PDB file of C-alpha atoms in Angstrom:
ATOM      1  CA  MET Y 201      10.668  20.226   2.281  1.00 39.00           C
ATOM      2  CA  LYS Y 202       8.982  18.895   5.382  1.00 41.00           C
ATOM      3  CA  GLY Y 203       6.917  15.762   5.040  1.00 42.00           C
ATOM      4  CA  ASP Y 204       3.520  17.427   5.045  1.00 42.00           C
ATOM      5  CA  LEU Y 205       4.633  19.903   2.394  1.00 42.00           C
ATOM      6  CA  MET Y 206       6.192  17.302   0.100  1.00 47.00           C
ATOM      7  CA  PRO Y 207       4.702  17.455  -3.411  1.00 58.00           C
ATOM      8  CA  SER Y 208       2.509  14.419  -3.834  1.00 80.00           C
ATOM      9  CA  LEU Y 209       0.773  12.521  -6.574  1.00 90.00           C
ATOM     10  CA  GLU Y 210      -2.178  10.493  -5.406  1.00 93.00           C
ATOM     11  CA  PHE Y 211      -2.250   7.584  -7.807  1.00 95.00           C
ATOM     12  CA  LYS Y 212      -5.251   5.274  -8.072  1.00 97.00           C
ATOM     13  CA  ARG Y 213      -5.992   2.110  -9.980  1.00 97.00           C
ATOM     14  CA  ILE Y 214      -7.505   2.956 -13.374  1.00 98.00           C
ATOM     15  CA  GLU Y 215     -11.260   2.202 -13.504  1.00 98.00           C
ATOM     16  CA  LEU Y 216     -13.924   2.258 -16.189  1.00 98.00           C
ATOM     17  CA  SER Y 217     -15.354   5.388 -14.576  1.00 98.00           C
ATOM     18  CA  ASP Y 218     -12.110   7.225 -15.456  1.00 98.00           C
ATOM     19  CA  LYS Y 219     -12.728   6.930 -19.194  1.00 98.00           C
ATOM     20  CA  GLU Y 220     -14.048  10.440 -19.845  1.00 98.00           C
ATOM     21  CA  ILE Y 221     -11.333  12.317 -18.001  1.00 98.00           C
ATOM     22  CA  VAL Y 222      -8.504  10.110 -19.327  1.00 98.00           C
ATOM     23  CA  ASN Y 223      -9.756  10.445 -22.914  1.00 98.00           C
ATOM     24  CA  ASN Y 224      -9.855  14.204 -22.463  1.00 98.00           C
ATOM     25  CA  PHE Y 225      -6.051  14.074 -22.177  1.00 98.00           C
ATOM     26  CA  LEU Y 226      -5.273  11.214 -24.562  1.00 98.00           C
ATOM     27  CA  ASN Y 227      -7.292  12.694 -27.411  1.00 97.00           C
ATOM     28  CA  LYS Y 228      -5.129  15.824 -27.309  1.00 96.00           C
ATOM     29  CA  THR Y 229      -1.992  13.789 -28.087  1.00 96.00           C
ATOM     30  CA  ASN Y 230      -2.960  12.988 -31.709  1.00 96.00           C
ATOM     31  CA  SER Y 231      -0.815   9.893 -31.209  1.00 98.00           C
ATOM     32  CA  ASN Y 232      -1.029   6.702 -33.227  1.00 98.00           C
ATOM     33  CA  SER Y 233       0.766   4.669 -30.561  1.00 98.00           C
ATOM     34  CA  CYS Y 234      -1.297   1.729 -29.359  1.00 97.00           C
ATOM     35  CA  GLN Y 235      -0.675   2.680 -25.748  1.00 96.00           C
ATOM     36  CA  MET Y 236      -2.569   5.950 -26.094  1.00 97.00           C
ATOM     37  CA  THR Y 237      -6.072   4.506 -25.753  1.00 97.00           C
ATOM     38  CA  PHE Y 238      -8.178   4.112 -22.645  1.00 98.00           C
ATOM     39  CA  ALA Y 239      -9.095   0.618 -23.791  1.00 98.00           C
ATOM     40  CA  ASN Y 240      -5.503  -0.580 -23.701  1.00 97.00           C
ATOM     41  CA  LEU Y 241      -4.742   1.101 -20.393  1.00 98.00           C
ATOM     42  CA  PHE Y 242      -7.854  -0.345 -18.782  1.00 98.00           C
ATOM     43  CA  CYS Y 243      -7.643  -3.866 -20.240  1.00 97.00           C
ATOM     44  CA  LEU Y 244      -3.984  -4.300 -19.258  1.00 96.00           C
ATOM     45  CA  ARG Y 245      -4.373  -2.854 -15.771  1.00 96.00           C
ATOM     46  CA  GLU Y 246      -3.956  -6.231 -14.017  1.00 95.00           C
ATOM     47  CA  LYS Y 247      -0.932  -7.220 -16.075  1.00 94.00           C
ATOM     48  CA  TYR Y 248       0.980  -3.975 -15.523  1.00 95.00           C
ATOM     49  CA  ASN Y 249      -0.702  -2.698 -12.352  1.00 96.00           C
ATOM     50  CA  THR Y 250      -1.699   0.533 -14.081  1.00 97.00           C
ATOM     51  CA  GLU Y 251      -2.433   3.641 -12.040  1.00 97.00           C
ATOM     52  CA  ILE Y 252      -3.367   7.199 -12.937  1.00 98.00           C
ATOM     53  CA  CYS Y 253      -3.381  10.606 -11.304  1.00 97.00           C
ATOM     54  CA  VAL Y 254      -4.730  13.934 -12.589  1.00 97.00           C
ATOM     55  CA  ARG Y 255      -3.215  17.028 -11.035  1.00 96.00           C
ATOM     56  CA  ASP Y 256      -2.771  20.615 -12.222  1.00 95.00           C
ATOM     57  CA  ASN Y 257      -4.173  19.825 -15.701  1.00 97.00           C
ATOM     58  CA  VAL Y 258      -1.713  16.965 -16.210  1.00 98.00           C
ATOM     59  CA  LEU Y 259      -2.454  13.271 -16.621  1.00 98.00           C
ATOM     60  CA  PHE Y 260       0.104  11.025 -14.934  1.00 98.00           C
ATOM     61  CA  ILE Y 261       0.157   7.333 -15.850  1.00 98.00           C
ATOM     62  CA  ARG Y 262       2.372   4.770 -14.233  1.00 96.00           C
ATOM     63  CA  GLN Y 263       2.638   1.007 -14.376  1.00 96.00           C
ATOM     64  CA  LYS Y 264       4.116  -0.757 -11.358  1.00 94.00           C
ATOM     65  CA  ASN Y 265       4.868  -4.100 -12.981  1.00 91.00           C
ATOM     66  CA  ARG Y 266       7.216  -3.409 -15.880  1.00 89.00           C
ATOM     67  CA  ASN Y 267      10.441  -5.182 -16.733  1.00 81.00           C
ATOM     68  CA  PHE Y 268      13.418  -2.819 -16.908  1.00 72.00           C
ATOM     69  CA  GLY Y 269      17.091  -3.717 -16.876  1.00 67.00           C
ATOM     70  CA  GLY Y 270      16.189  -7.391 -16.466  1.00 67.00           C
ATOM     71  CA  GLU Y 271      14.251  -6.734 -13.270  1.00 71.00           C
ATOM     72  CA  ASN Y 272      10.499  -7.236 -12.865  1.00 73.00           C
ATOM     73  CA  ASN Y 273       8.077  -5.086 -10.853  1.00 76.00           C
ATOM     74  CA  GLN Y 274       9.754  -1.878 -11.923  1.00 87.00           C
ATOM     75  CA  ILE Y 275       7.734   1.358 -11.837  1.00 93.00           C
ATOM     76  CA  ALA Y 276       7.465   2.914 -15.276  1.00 95.00           C
ATOM     77  CA  TYR Y 277       5.914   6.279 -16.037  1.00 97.00           C
ATOM     78  CA  PHE Y 278       4.434   7.442 -19.305  1.00 97.00           C
ATOM     79  CA  VAL Y 279       5.582  10.909 -20.293  1.00 97.00           C
ATOM     80  CA  PRO Y 280       3.055  13.166 -18.485  1.00 98.00           C
ATOM     81  CA  ILE Y 281       0.298  14.577 -20.678  1.00 98.00           C
ATOM     82  CA  PRO Y 282      -0.493  18.239 -19.970  1.00 97.00           C
ATOM     83  CA  ILE Y 283      -3.472  20.165 -21.342  1.00 97.00           C
ATOM     84  CA  GLY Y 284      -4.393  23.835 -20.965  1.00 96.00           C
ATOM     85  CA  THR Y 285      -2.249  25.324 -18.241  1.00 95.00           C
ATOM     86  CA  GLY Y 286      -0.578  21.994 -17.455  1.00 96.00           C
ATOM     87  CA  ASN Y 287       3.231  22.146 -17.422  1.00 96.00           C
ATOM     88  CA  LEU Y 288       5.465  19.235 -18.441  1.00 97.00           C
ATOM     89  CA  GLU Y 289       8.550  20.426 -16.570  1.00 96.00           C
ATOM     90  CA  SER Y 290       6.622  20.805 -13.321  1.00 96.00           C
ATOM     91  CA  ALA Y 291       5.050  17.397 -13.857  1.00 96.00           C
ATOM     92  CA  ILE Y 292       8.463  15.733 -14.245  1.00 96.00           C
ATOM     93  CA  ASN Y 293       9.670  17.469 -11.081  1.00 94.00           C
ATOM     94  CA  LEU Y 294       6.737  15.889  -9.246  1.00 95.00           C
ATOM     95  CA  ILE Y 295       7.667  12.451 -10.592  1.00 95.00           C
ATOM     96  CA  ILE Y 296      11.248  12.957  -9.386  1.00 93.00           C
ATOM     97  CA  GLU Y 297      10.048  13.943  -5.913  1.00 91.00           C
ATOM     98  CA  ILE Y 298       7.583  11.091  -5.492  1.00 91.00           C
ATOM     99  CA  SER Y 299      10.183   8.608  -6.792  1.00 91.00           C
ATOM    100  CA  ARG Y 300      12.677   9.797  -4.199  1.00 88.00           C
ATOM    101  CA  LYS Y 301      10.010   9.566  -1.533  1.00 89.00           C
ATOM    102  CA  GLU Y 302       9.079   6.010  -2.566  1.00 89.00           C
ATOM    103  CA  GLY Y 303      12.710   4.953  -3.003  1.00 89.00           C
ATOM    104  CA  HIS Y 304      12.801   3.992  -6.679  1.00 88.00           C
ATOM    105  CA  ARG Y 305      14.539   5.273  -9.787  1.00 86.00           C
ATOM    106  CA  PRO Y 306      12.006   6.785 -12.205  1.00 87.00           C
ATOM    107  CA  TYR Y 307      12.051   5.998 -15.852  1.00 92.00           C
ATOM    108  CA  PHE Y 308       9.736   6.684 -18.765  1.00 96.00           C
ATOM    109  CA  PHE Y 309       8.273   3.913 -20.923  1.00 94.00           C
ATOM    110  CA  ALA Y 310       6.469   4.057 -24.288  1.00 93.00           C
ATOM    111  CA  VAL Y 311       8.291   7.220 -25.339  1.00 97.00           C
ATOM    112  CA  THR Y 312       7.612   7.999 -28.998  1.00 97.00           C
ATOM    113  CA  ASP Y 313       9.493  10.358 -31.304  1.00 97.00           C
ATOM    114  CA  ASP Y 314       7.041  13.131 -30.390  1.00 96.00           C
ATOM    115  CA  THR Y 315       7.376  12.719 -26.640  1.00 97.00           C
ATOM    116  CA  LYS Y 316      11.127  12.163 -27.007  1.00 96.00           C
ATOM    117  CA  ASP Y 317      11.352  15.614 -28.642  1.00 96.00           C
ATOM    118  CA  GLU Y 318       9.371  17.107 -25.758  1.00 95.00           C
ATOM    119  CA  LEU Y 319      11.764  15.628 -23.198  1.00 95.00           C
ATOM    120  CA  GLU Y 320      14.843  16.799 -25.087  1.00 95.00           C
ATOM    121  CA  LYS Y 321      13.515  20.377 -25.108  1.00 95.00           C
ATOM    122  CA  LEU Y 322      13.588  20.483 -21.307  1.00 94.00           C
ATOM    123  CA  ASP Y 323      17.013  22.001 -20.567  1.00 89.00           C
ATOM    124  CA  LYS Y 324      16.623  21.411 -16.833  1.00 91.00           C
ATOM    125  CA  PHE Y 325      16.891  17.620 -17.160  1.00 93.00           C
ATOM    126  CA  GLU Y 326      19.438  15.291 -18.720  1.00 92.00           C
ATOM    127  CA  PHE Y 327      17.911  12.090 -20.065  1.00 94.00           C
ATOM    128  CA  CYS Y 328      19.481   8.915 -21.312  1.00 94.00           C
ATOM    129  CA  ILE Y 329      17.151   7.816 -24.100  1.00 96.00           C
ATOM    130  CA  GLU Y 330      17.402   4.306 -25.546  1.00 95.00           C
ATOM    131  CA  GLU Y 331      15.499   2.911 -28.497  1.00 96.00           C
ATOM    132  CA  GLN Y 332      13.511  -0.262 -27.748  1.00 95.00           C
ATOM    133  CA  GLU Y 333      13.224  -2.110 -31.055  1.00 95.00           C
ATOM    134  CA  ASP Y 334      11.107  -4.913 -29.606  1.00 95.00           C
ATOM    135  CA  TRP Y 335       8.417  -2.378 -28.705  1.00 96.00           C
ATOM    136  CA  ALA Y 336       8.263  -0.576 -32.041  1.00 97.00           C
ATOM    137  CA  GLU Y 337       4.784  -0.654 -33.551  1.00 98.00           C
ATOM    138  CA  TYR Y 338       3.917  -1.834 -37.063  1.00 98.00           C
ATOM    139  CA  ILE Y 339       1.955   0.741 -39.073  1.00 98.00           C
ATOM    140  CA  TYR Y 340       0.297  -0.194 -42.376  1.00 98.00           C
ATOM    141  CA  LYS Y 341      -1.800   1.461 -45.062  1.00 97.00           C
ATOM    142  CA  SER Y 342      -5.275   0.143 -44.357  1.00 98.00           C
ATOM    143  CA  GLU Y 343      -6.230   0.166 -48.032  1.00 96.00           C
ATOM    144  CA  LYS Y 344      -3.427  -2.294 -48.865  1.00 96.00           C
ATOM    145  CA  LEU Y 345      -4.818  -4.787 -46.336  1.00 97.00           C
ATOM    146  CA  VAL Y 346      -8.368  -4.731 -47.700  1.00 96.00           C
ATOM    147  CA  ASP Y 347      -7.684  -6.908 -50.746  1.00 93.00           C
ATOM    148  CA  PHE Y 348      -3.927  -7.587 -50.619  1.00 94.00           C
ATOM    149  CA  SER Y 349      -3.904  -6.347 -54.214  1.00 87.00           C
ATOM    150  CA  SER Y 350      -0.316  -5.036 -54.323  1.00 92.00           C
ATOM    151  CA  SER Y 351       2.351  -7.311 -55.795  1.00 93.00           C
ATOM    152  CA  ASP Y 352       4.243  -7.536 -52.503  1.00 93.00           C
ATOM    153  CA  LEU Y 353       1.148  -9.051 -50.849  1.00 96.00           C
ATOM    154  CA  SER Y 354       0.367 -11.606 -53.534  1.00 95.00           C
ATOM    155  CA  LYS Y 355       1.094 -14.555 -51.206  1.00 95.00           C
ATOM    156  CA  GLN Y 356      -1.428 -13.236 -48.691  1.00 96.00           C
ATOM    157  CA  ARG Y 357      -3.990 -12.764 -51.464  1.00 95.00           C
ATOM    158  CA  ARG Y 358      -3.599 -16.322 -52.687  1.00 96.00           C
ATOM    159  CA  ALA Y 359      -3.768 -17.656 -49.123  1.00 95.00           C
ATOM    160  CA  VAL Y 360      -7.054 -15.884 -48.445  1.00 96.00           C
ATOM    161  CA  ASN Y 361      -8.470 -17.185 -51.721  1.00 96.00           C
ATOM    162  CA  ARG Y 362      -7.614 -20.716 -50.599  1.00 96.00           C
ATOM    163  CA  PHE Y 363      -9.626 -20.196 -47.420  1.00 97.00           C
ATOM    164  CA  TRP Y 364     -12.691 -19.041 -49.320  1.00 97.00           C
ATOM    165  CA  ASN Y 365     -12.371 -21.903 -51.803  1.00 96.00           C
ATOM    166  CA  LEU Y 366     -12.304 -24.388 -48.943  1.00 96.00           C
ATOM    167  CA  TYR Y 367     -14.811 -22.884 -46.505  1.00 96.00           C
ATOM    168  CA  GLY Y 368     -16.606 -20.084 -48.327  1.00 94.00           C
ATOM    169  CA  GLU Y 369     -20.040 -21.710 -48.538  1.00 96.00           C
ATOM    170  CA  GLU Y 370     -20.104 -22.277 -44.777  1.00 97.00           C
ATOM    171  CA  THR Y 371     -18.511 -18.969 -43.694  1.00 98.00           C
ATOM    172  CA  ARG Y 372     -20.204 -15.818 -42.485  1.00 97.00           C
ATOM    173  CA  ILE Y 373     -18.958 -12.634 -40.833  1.00 98.00           C
ATOM    174  CA  GLU Y 374     -20.650 -10.922 -37.895  1.00 98.00           C
ATOM    175  CA  ARG Y 375     -19.800  -7.716 -36.083  1.00 98.00           C
ATOM    176  CA  ILE Y 376     -19.061  -8.234 -32.388  1.00 98.00           C
ATOM    177  CA  SER Y 377     -22.189  -7.174 -30.501  1.00 97.00           C
ATOM    178  CA  GLU Y 378     -24.187  -7.874 -27.373  1.00 96.00           C
ATOM    179  CA  SER Y 379     -25.898 -10.723 -29.223  1.00 97.00           C
ATOM    180  CA  ASN Y 380     -22.709 -12.750 -29.670  1.00 98.00           C
ATOM    181  CA  ILE Y 381     -20.371 -11.599 -26.862  1.00 97.00           C
ATOM    182  CA  LYS Y 382     -21.232 -14.536 -24.585  1.00 97.00           C
ATOM    183  CA  GLN Y 383     -20.521 -17.005 -27.383  1.00 98.00           C
ATOM    184  CA  LEU Y 384     -17.277 -15.215 -28.116  1.00 98.00           C
ATOM    185  CA  LEU Y 385     -16.192 -15.377 -24.476  1.00 98.00           C
ATOM    186  CA  LYS Y 386     -16.790 -19.155 -24.531  1.00 98.00           C
ATOM    187  CA  TYR Y 387     -14.704 -19.437 -27.708  1.00 98.00           C
ATOM    188  CA  GLN Y 388     -11.861 -17.438 -26.100  1.00 98.00           C
ATOM    189  CA  SER Y 389     -11.903 -19.792 -23.100  1.00 97.00           C
ATOM    190  CA  LYS Y 390     -11.701 -22.759 -25.475  1.00 96.00           C
ATOM    191  CA  TRP Y 391      -8.912 -21.095 -27.475  1.00 96.00           C
ATOM    192  CA  LEU Y 392      -6.928 -20.482 -24.256  1.00 95.00           C
ATOM    193  CA  LYS Y 393      -7.275 -24.097 -23.116  1.00 94.00           C
ATOM    194  CA  GLU Y 394      -6.228 -25.512 -26.479  1.00 92.00           C
ATOM    195  CA  ASN Y 395      -3.182 -23.254 -26.799  1.00 92.00           C
ATOM    196  CA  ILE Y 396      -1.996 -23.967 -23.259  1.00 92.00           C
ATOM    197  CA  GLU Y 397      -2.266 -27.675 -24.117  1.00 88.00           C
ATOM    198  CA  ARG Y 398      -0.058 -27.010 -27.161  1.00 84.00           C
ATOM    199  CA  ASN Y 399       2.719 -26.181 -24.654  1.00 72.00           C
ATOM    200  CA  MET Y 400       2.667 -22.457 -25.379  1.00 69.00           C
ATOM    201  CA  ASP Y 401       3.690 -19.948 -22.694  1.00 78.00           C
ATOM    202  CA  SER Y 402       0.826 -20.482 -20.255  1.00 87.00           C
ATOM    203  CA  ASP Y 403       1.693 -17.498 -18.013  1.00 89.00           C
ATOM    204  CA  SER Y 404       1.641 -15.039 -20.924  1.00 89.00           C
ATOM    205  CA  LEU Y 405      -1.527 -16.568 -22.351  1.00 93.00           C
ATOM    206  CA  ILE Y 406      -3.347 -16.365 -19.022  1.00 94.00           C
ATOM    207  CA  LYS Y 407      -2.375 -12.706 -18.575  1.00 93.00           C
ATOM    208  CA  GLU Y 408      -3.453 -11.956 -22.143  1.00 95.00           C
ATOM    209  CA  ASN Y 409      -6.734 -13.735 -21.495  1.00 96.00           C
ATOM    210  CA  VAL Y 410      -7.491 -11.435 -18.550  1.00 96.00           C
ATOM    211  CA  SER Y 411      -6.986  -8.456 -20.870  1.00 97.00           C
ATOM    212  CA  ILE Y 412      -9.217  -9.969 -23.580  1.00 98.00           C
ATOM    213  CA  CYS Y 413     -11.973 -10.744 -21.091  1.00 97.00           C
ATOM    214  CA  ASN Y 414     -11.755  -7.196 -19.749  1.00 97.00           C
ATOM    215  CA  ALA Y 415     -12.265  -5.979 -23.305  1.00 98.00           C
ATOM    216  CA  LEU Y 416     -15.128  -8.288 -24.262  1.00 98.00           C
ATOM    217  CA  GLU Y 417     -17.008  -7.799 -21.017  1.00 98.00           C
ATOM    218  CA  ASN Y 418     -16.869  -3.998 -21.441  1.00 98.00           C
ATOM    219  CA  PHE Y 419     -16.893  -3.899 -25.236  1.00 98.00           C
ATOM    220  CA  ASN Y 420     -19.228  -1.005 -25.935  1.00 97.00           C
ATOM    221  CA  GLU Y 421     -18.107   1.031 -22.939  1.00 98.00           C
ATOM    222  CA  LEU Y 422     -14.509   0.861 -24.215  1.00 98.00           C
ATOM    223  CA  ASP Y 423     -15.473   1.987 -27.758  1.00 98.00           C
ATOM    224  CA  LEU Y 424     -14.216  -1.261 -29.259  1.00 98.00           C
ATOM    225  CA  GLU Y 425     -15.302  -2.722 -32.575  1.00 98.00           C
ATOM    226  CA  GLY Y 426     -14.560  -6.005 -34.257  1.00 98.00           C
ATOM    227  CA  ILE Y 427     -15.653  -9.035 -36.220  1.00 98.00           C
ATOM    228  CA  ILE Y 428     -16.227 -12.766 -35.739  1.00 98.00           C
ATOM    229  CA  ILE Y 429     -15.630 -15.422 -38.378  1.00 98.00           C
ATOM    230  CA  PHE Y 430     -18.156 -18.286 -38.237  1.00 98.00           C
ATOM    231  CA  VAL Y 431     -17.694 -21.508 -40.174  1.00 97.00           C
ATOM    232  CA  GLY Y 432     -20.972 -23.323 -39.920  1.00 96.00           C
ATOM    233  CA  LYS Y 433     -22.379 -22.588 -36.461  1.00 95.00           C
ATOM    234  CA  SER Y 434     -18.999 -22.329 -34.763  1.00 97.00           C
ATOM    235  CA  ILE Y 435     -16.654 -19.391 -34.182  1.00 98.00           C
ATOM    236  CA  ARG Y 436     -13.300 -19.955 -35.853  1.00 98.00           C
ATOM    237  CA  GLY Y 437     -11.701 -16.557 -35.443  1.00 98.00           C
ATOM    238  CA  TYR Y 438     -12.198 -12.974 -34.317  1.00 98.00           C
ATOM    239  CA  GLY Y 439     -10.490  -9.614 -34.030  1.00 98.00           C
ATOM    240  CA  TYR Y 440     -11.190  -6.288 -32.356  1.00 98.00           C
ATOM    241  CA  GLY Y 441      -9.633  -2.877 -31.838  1.00 98.00           C
ATOM    242  CA  THR Y 442     -10.310   0.832 -31.628  1.00 98.00           C
ATOM    243  CA  ILE Y 443      -9.523   4.165 -33.238  1.00 98.00           C
ATOM    244  CA  LEU Y 444      -6.410   5.896 -31.906  1.00 98.00           C
ATOM    245  CA  PRO Y 445      -6.159   9.635 -31.125  1.00 98.00           C
ATOM    246  CA  GLY Y 446      -4.134  10.151 -34.330  1.00 98.00           C
ATOM    247  CA  GLY Y 447      -6.795   8.506 -36.462  1.00 98.00           C
ATOM    248  CA  ALA Y 448      -5.185   5.094 -37.107  1.00 98.00           C
ATOM    249  CA  PHE Y 449      -7.024   1.918 -36.149  1.00 98.00           C
ATOM    250  CA  ASP Y 450      -5.363  -0.144 -33.442  1.00 98.00           C
ATOM    251  CA  ILE Y 451      -5.806  -3.901 -33.816  1.00 98.00           C
ATOM    252  CA  ILE Y 452      -5.733  -4.979 -30.179  1.00 98.00           C
ATOM    253  CA  ALA Y 453      -6.405  -8.700 -30.529  1.00 97.00           C
ATOM    254  CA  GLN Y 454      -6.855 -11.352 -33.194  1.00 97.00           C
ATOM    255  CA  LYS Y 455      -7.441 -15.035 -32.518  1.00 97.00           C
ATOM    256  CA  GLY Y 456      -8.165 -17.988 -34.770  1.00 96.00           C
ATOM    257  CA  ASP Y 457      -8.480 -21.737 -35.015  1.00 96.00           C
ATOM    258  CA  ILE Y 458      -5.337 -22.744 -36.932  1.00 94.00           C
ATOM    259  CA  SER Y 459      -6.974 -25.972 -38.097  1.00 94.00           C
ATOM    260  CA  TYR Y 460      -8.741 -23.686 -40.567  1.00 95.00           C
ATOM    261  CA  GLN Y 461      -6.070 -22.746 -43.074  1.00 89.00           C
ATOM    262  CA  GLN Y 462      -5.221 -19.037 -43.353  1.00 95.00           C
ATOM    263  CA  ILE Y 463      -7.762 -18.067 -40.708  1.00 97.00           C
ATOM    264  CA  TYR Y 464      -5.612 -15.245 -39.308  1.00 97.00           C
ATOM    265  CA  LYS Y 465      -5.226 -13.615 -42.725  1.00 97.00           C
ATOM    266  CA  VAL Y 466      -8.979 -13.765 -43.230  1.00 98.00           C
ATOM    267  CA  VAL Y 467      -9.652 -12.281 -39.786  1.00 98.00           C
ATOM    268  CA  LEU Y 468      -7.287  -9.419 -40.580  1.00 98.00           C
ATOM    269  CA  GLN Y 469      -8.730  -8.699 -44.030  1.00 98.00           C
ATOM    270  CA  GLU Y 470     -12.371  -8.873 -42.979  1.00 98.00           C
ATOM    271  CA  HIS Y 471     -11.697  -6.682 -39.952  1.00 98.00           C
ATOM    272  CA  VAL Y 472      -9.918  -4.018 -42.008  1.00 98.00           C
ATOM    273  CA  LYS Y 473     -12.850  -3.951 -44.458  1.00 98.00           C
ATOM    274  CA  THR Y 474     -15.051  -2.610 -41.659  1.00 98.00           C
ATOM    275  CA  TYR Y 475     -12.977   0.512 -40.927  1.00 98.00           C
ATOM    276  CA  TYR Y 476     -10.513   1.301 -43.741  1.00 97.00           C
ATOM    277  CA  GLU Y 477     -12.642   4.127 -45.104  1.00 97.00           C
ATOM    278  CA  ARG Y 478     -12.455   5.815 -41.670  1.00 97.00           C
ATOM    279  CA  ALA Y 479      -8.852   4.999 -40.770  1.00 98.00           C
ATOM    280  CA  GLU Y 480      -6.128   5.441 -43.351  1.00 98.00           C
ATOM    281  CA  LEU Y 481      -3.589   3.604 -41.192  1.00 98.00           C
ATOM    282  CA  THR Y 482      -3.664   0.359 -39.239  1.00 98.00           C
ATOM    283  CA  ASN Y 483      -1.518  -0.261 -36.171  1.00 98.00           C
ATOM    284  CA  MET Y 484      -0.752  -3.939 -35.525  1.00 98.00           C
ATOM    285  CA  GLU Y 485       1.179  -3.096 -32.351  1.00 97.00           C
ATOM    286  CA  GLU Y 486       4.543  -4.579 -31.316  1.00 97.00           C
ATOM    287  CA  ASP Y 487       6.241  -7.936 -31.772  1.00 94.00           C
ATOM    288  CA  ILE Y 488       7.843  -7.728 -28.260  1.00 91.00           C
ATOM    289  CA  GLY Y 489      10.911  -9.498 -29.598  1.00 91.00           C
ATOM    290  CA  LEU Y 490       9.107 -12.713 -30.645  1.00 91.00           C
ATOM    291  CA  ILE Y 491      10.745 -13.891 -33.872  1.00 93.00           C
ATOM    292  CA  GLY Y 492       7.656 -15.625 -35.241  1.00 91.00           C
ATOM    293  CA  LEU Y 493       5.483 -12.587 -34.601  1.00 93.00           C
ATOM    294  CA  ARG Y 494       8.101 -10.323 -36.181  1.00 95.00           C
ATOM    295  CA  ARG Y 495       8.212 -12.420 -39.341  1.00 95.00           C
ATOM    296  CA  SER Y 496       4.425 -12.507 -39.557  1.00 94.00           C
ATOM    297  CA  LYS Y 497       3.998  -8.763 -39.179  1.00 96.00           C
ATOM    298  CA  THR Y 498       6.867  -7.987 -41.546  1.00 96.00           C
ATOM    299  CA  ARG Y 499       5.242 -10.085 -44.293  1.00 95.00           C
ATOM    300  CA  TYR Y 500       2.350  -7.593 -44.460  1.00 96.00           C
ATOM    301  CA  ARG Y 501       4.843  -4.885 -45.500  1.00 96.00           C
ATOM    302  CA  PRO Y 502       4.458  -2.091 -42.913  1.00 97.00           C
ATOM    303  CA  GLU Y 503       4.377   1.467 -44.181  1.00 97.00           C
ATOM    304  CA  TYR Y 504       6.682   2.427 -41.301  1.00 98.00           C
ATOM    305  CA  MET Y 505       7.654   1.475 -37.771  1.00 98.00           C
ATOM    306  CA  LEU Y 506       6.550   3.736 -34.951  1.00 98.00           C
ATOM    307  CA  LYS Y 507       9.692   3.832 -32.843  1.00 98.00           C
ATOM    308  CA  LYS Y 508       9.563   3.575 -29.076  1.00 97.00           C
ATOM    309  CA  TYR Y 509      12.136   4.482 -26.403  1.00 97.00           C
ATOM    310  CA  THR Y 510      12.778   4.349 -22.717  1.00 95.00           C
ATOM    311  CA  ALA Y 511      14.126   7.457 -20.983  1.00 95.00           C
ATOM    312  CA  PHE Y 512      15.730   7.756 -17.596  1.00 91.00           C
ATOM    313  CA  PHE Y 513      17.709  10.442 -15.788  1.00 90.00           C
ATOM    314  CA  LYS Y 514      21.493  10.456 -16.185  1.00 79.00           C
TER     315      LYS Y 514
END
């Protein structure tokens, strides 16, 4: 094709004003993957340089700052999401063409079993599909997390009881709202400073903080909901998330003051209490290969792991 006839995809940075049209596509996926919410795409846009394009009834999502094959700043595409007359095969052809034009090798990130099946049905393309265990998502029965009543969660139950025995008289729970967002943002800034001083990975924490601030500053607009734990007059922990297209609740962030014993378990339990009757499943997202995070999430006994893959052309 000549240059002016070359198929094109006009990508743009994802903005809050894109919420309605993006949700129109995401909601049709019925996915319980944490990456299928507008909130996550928007809040992580700086970290991953997230862009979108809507063409021919297909939503294209790409992130220009992914790590692939040990190299940073790789361009990763989500599997295109068609609705109505949108066509997946044509959409992938467009991705191939724009990738050739831009001089990079296209690959697909955040592929789930459902989208993997869709790719494998396309006879025209040959994909190399690799499971990414570090990006698998932990899915739990919400009801089991409400009171940790099952025998395999007895340690968590005893731990939460210790918290309430120590701090119960001073503790109260509030929903995150406009009345406490500013106080919560101050707490998050304090939490960041303290954890950087503890010699944690400052680069990762700073990037995460940008995402959290994006969320808290646009909380209602992003359809987020969450709770704050106060001990006395001070915030000691919080958590927030959102409902996924498949009906599970995605816990996006949880933070706590570890000088208060078992605070993270209390944040989790109190948060789940607010939504478990509406969301049978809870998604605690990935462990991204961090051993400590993997052990912590495994201790809550996931119902199953939502597998994730990368796919690229052979």
